[in-house]
Coordinates of C-alpha atoms in Angstrom, one line a residue:
M10 CA -37.9 -43.5 -109.1
S11 CA -38.0 -46.4 -111.9
T12 CA -40.3 -49.2 -111.5
M13 CA -40.4 -52.5 -113.1
A14 CA -42.9 -54.0 -115.0
A15 CA -44.7 -56.8 -113.9
P16 CA -44.2 -60.1 -116.3
T17 CA -47.1 -60.6 -118.5
A18 CA -49.2 -63.5 -117.3
F19 CA -50.1 -66.6 -119.6
D20 CA -54.1 -66.6 -120.0
T21 CA -55.0 -70.3 -119.2
D22 CA -58.7 -69.1 -119.4
A23 CA -57.6 -68.5 -123.4
L24 CA -56.1 -71.9 -123.4
R25 CA -58.9 -73.6 -121.6
E26 CA -61.4 -71.9 -123.9
G27 CA -59.3 -72.6 -127.0
I28 CA -58.9 -76.0 -126.6
E29 CA -62.5 -76.9 -125.6
R30 CA -64.0 -75.2 -128.4
S31 CA -61.6 -76.4 -130.8
D32 CA -60.5 -72.8 -131.6
A33 CA -56.9 -73.4 -133.6
E34 CA -56.8 -69.5 -134.1
A35 CA -57.3 -68.4 -130.4
L36 CA -54.9 -71.0 -129.5
L37 CA -52.0 -69.6 -132.1
A38 CA -52.4 -66.3 -130.4
L39 CA -50.8 -68.0 -127.2
Y40 CA -47.4 -68.4 -129.2
A41 CA -44.6 -66.4 -129.5
D42 CA -43.6 -65.5 -133.2
D43 CA -40.5 -67.5 -132.9
A44 CA -42.1 -70.5 -130.9
E45 CA -40.8 -74.4 -131.1
L46 CA -43.2 -77.1 -131.1
R47 CA -42.0 -80.8 -130.2
V48 CA -44.5 -83.7 -130.3
V49 CA -43.3 -87.0 -129.4
D50 CA -45.8 -90.0 -130.3
R51 CA -45.8 -93.6 -131.5
K52 CA -44.9 -92.4 -134.9
T53 CA -42.7 -89.5 -134.3
Q54 CA -40.4 -90.9 -131.3
P55 CA -37.7 -89.3 -128.9
S56 CA -35.1 -89.7 -131.5
H57 CA -36.9 -87.8 -134.2
P58 CA -39.7 -85.9 -133.1
L59 CA -42.1 -83.6 -134.8
V60 CA -40.6 -80.1 -135.0
M61 CA -42.6 -77.2 -135.9
H62 CA -40.8 -73.7 -136.1
G63 CA -42.6 -70.5 -136.2
R64 CA -46.5 -69.7 -135.7
E65 CA -47.1 -70.5 -139.7
E66 CA -45.9 -74.2 -139.1
I67 CA -47.7 -74.4 -135.9
A68 CA -50.6 -72.8 -137.2
A69 CA -50.8 -75.6 -139.9
M70 CA -50.4 -78.2 -136.9
L71 CA -53.5 -76.8 -134.7
D72 CA -55.6 -76.0 -137.9
D73 CA -55.2 -79.8 -138.5
L74 CA -55.9 -80.9 -135.2
Y75 CA -58.6 -78.8 -134.4
G76 CA -60.5 -79.1 -137.4
R77 CA -61.0 -82.6 -137.0
E78 CA -64.4 -84.2 -135.7
M79 CA -63.6 -85.0 -132.0
T80 CA -64.1 -83.3 -128.4
H81 CA -60.8 -81.7 -126.7
K82 CA -60.8 -81.0 -123.0
L83 CA -58.0 -79.4 -121.1
E84 CA -58.0 -81.6 -117.8
R85 CA -55.2 -79.8 -115.9
A86 CA -53.1 -76.6 -116.1
V87 CA -50.1 -75.2 -114.1
V88 CA -48.3 -72.0 -114.7
Q89 CA -45.3 -71.3 -112.5
D90 CA -42.9 -68.2 -112.9
D91 CA -42.0 -69.0 -116.9
H92 CA -43.3 -72.6 -117.4
L93 CA -46.5 -74.0 -118.4
A94 CA -47.7 -77.7 -117.8
F95 CA -51.2 -79.2 -119.2
L96 CA -52.9 -82.3 -119.9
E97 CA -55.4 -82.4 -122.9
S98 CA -57.7 -85.3 -123.4
C99 CA -59.5 -85.8 -126.7
Q100 CA -62.0 -88.6 -127.9
Y101 CA -63.2 -89.5 -131.6
P102 CA -66.7 -89.8 -132.5
D103 CA -65.9 -93.6 -132.6
G104 CA -64.8 -93.7 -129.1
I105 CA -61.0 -93.9 -129.7
R106 CA -59.4 -91.3 -127.0
V107 CA -56.1 -89.3 -127.1
L108 CA -54.1 -88.0 -124.0
M109 CA -51.8 -85.3 -124.7
S110 CA -49.1 -84.0 -121.7
S111 CA -47.5 -80.7 -122.5
M112 CA -44.4 -78.9 -121.0
A113 CA -43.8 -75.3 -122.2
D114 CA -41.2 -72.4 -121.6
L115 CA -43.0 -68.9 -121.3
R116 CA -41.9 -65.4 -122.4
D117 CA -44.2 -62.1 -121.8
G118 CA -46.9 -64.5 -121.4
R119 CA -46.8 -66.6 -124.8
I120 CA -45.3 -69.9 -125.4
V121 CA -41.8 -69.8 -126.8
D122 CA -40.7 -73.7 -126.6
Q123 CA -43.2 -76.7 -126.2
T124 CA -42.7 -80.6 -125.8
S125 CA -45.7 -82.4 -126.0
V126 CA -46.3 -86.3 -125.6
Q127 CA -49.3 -87.9 -126.9
A128 CA -50.8 -91.5 -126.6
W129 CA -54.0 -92.8 -127.9
D130 CA -56.1 -96.1 -128.4
E131 CA -54.7 -98.5 -130.6
N132 CA -57.4 -100.8 -130.5
E133 CA -61.1 -101.6 -130.4
Q134 CA -60.8 -103.0 -126.9
A135 CA -59.9 -99.7 -125.4
K136 CA -63.3 -98.0 -126.4

């Protein structure tokens, strides 16, 4: 009699710890080798998003983002079957805030396809 292996679960605790400790290496471990990440924002709009292919390109972005002097907080994360949604808030020392909403597909407990939409304060009044 054969048994089916249970699918590997996504580690939301590792996501939270990586984000809130600004640990780019820990976050990179959550991505599959062939992952694709798209970012949409004011500069990289929906028609021409920033697209990163594979862990090497994603690592460069994570190193840049989490190497900045700012705080990061995982507000919410929801995993359902092979899908992940999460909301991250960030704040620079001068008070400027950033909000990023992400949706991702999972395979074997790792992110394989992610789209993130981010918005940030654009004026002094937002502080």
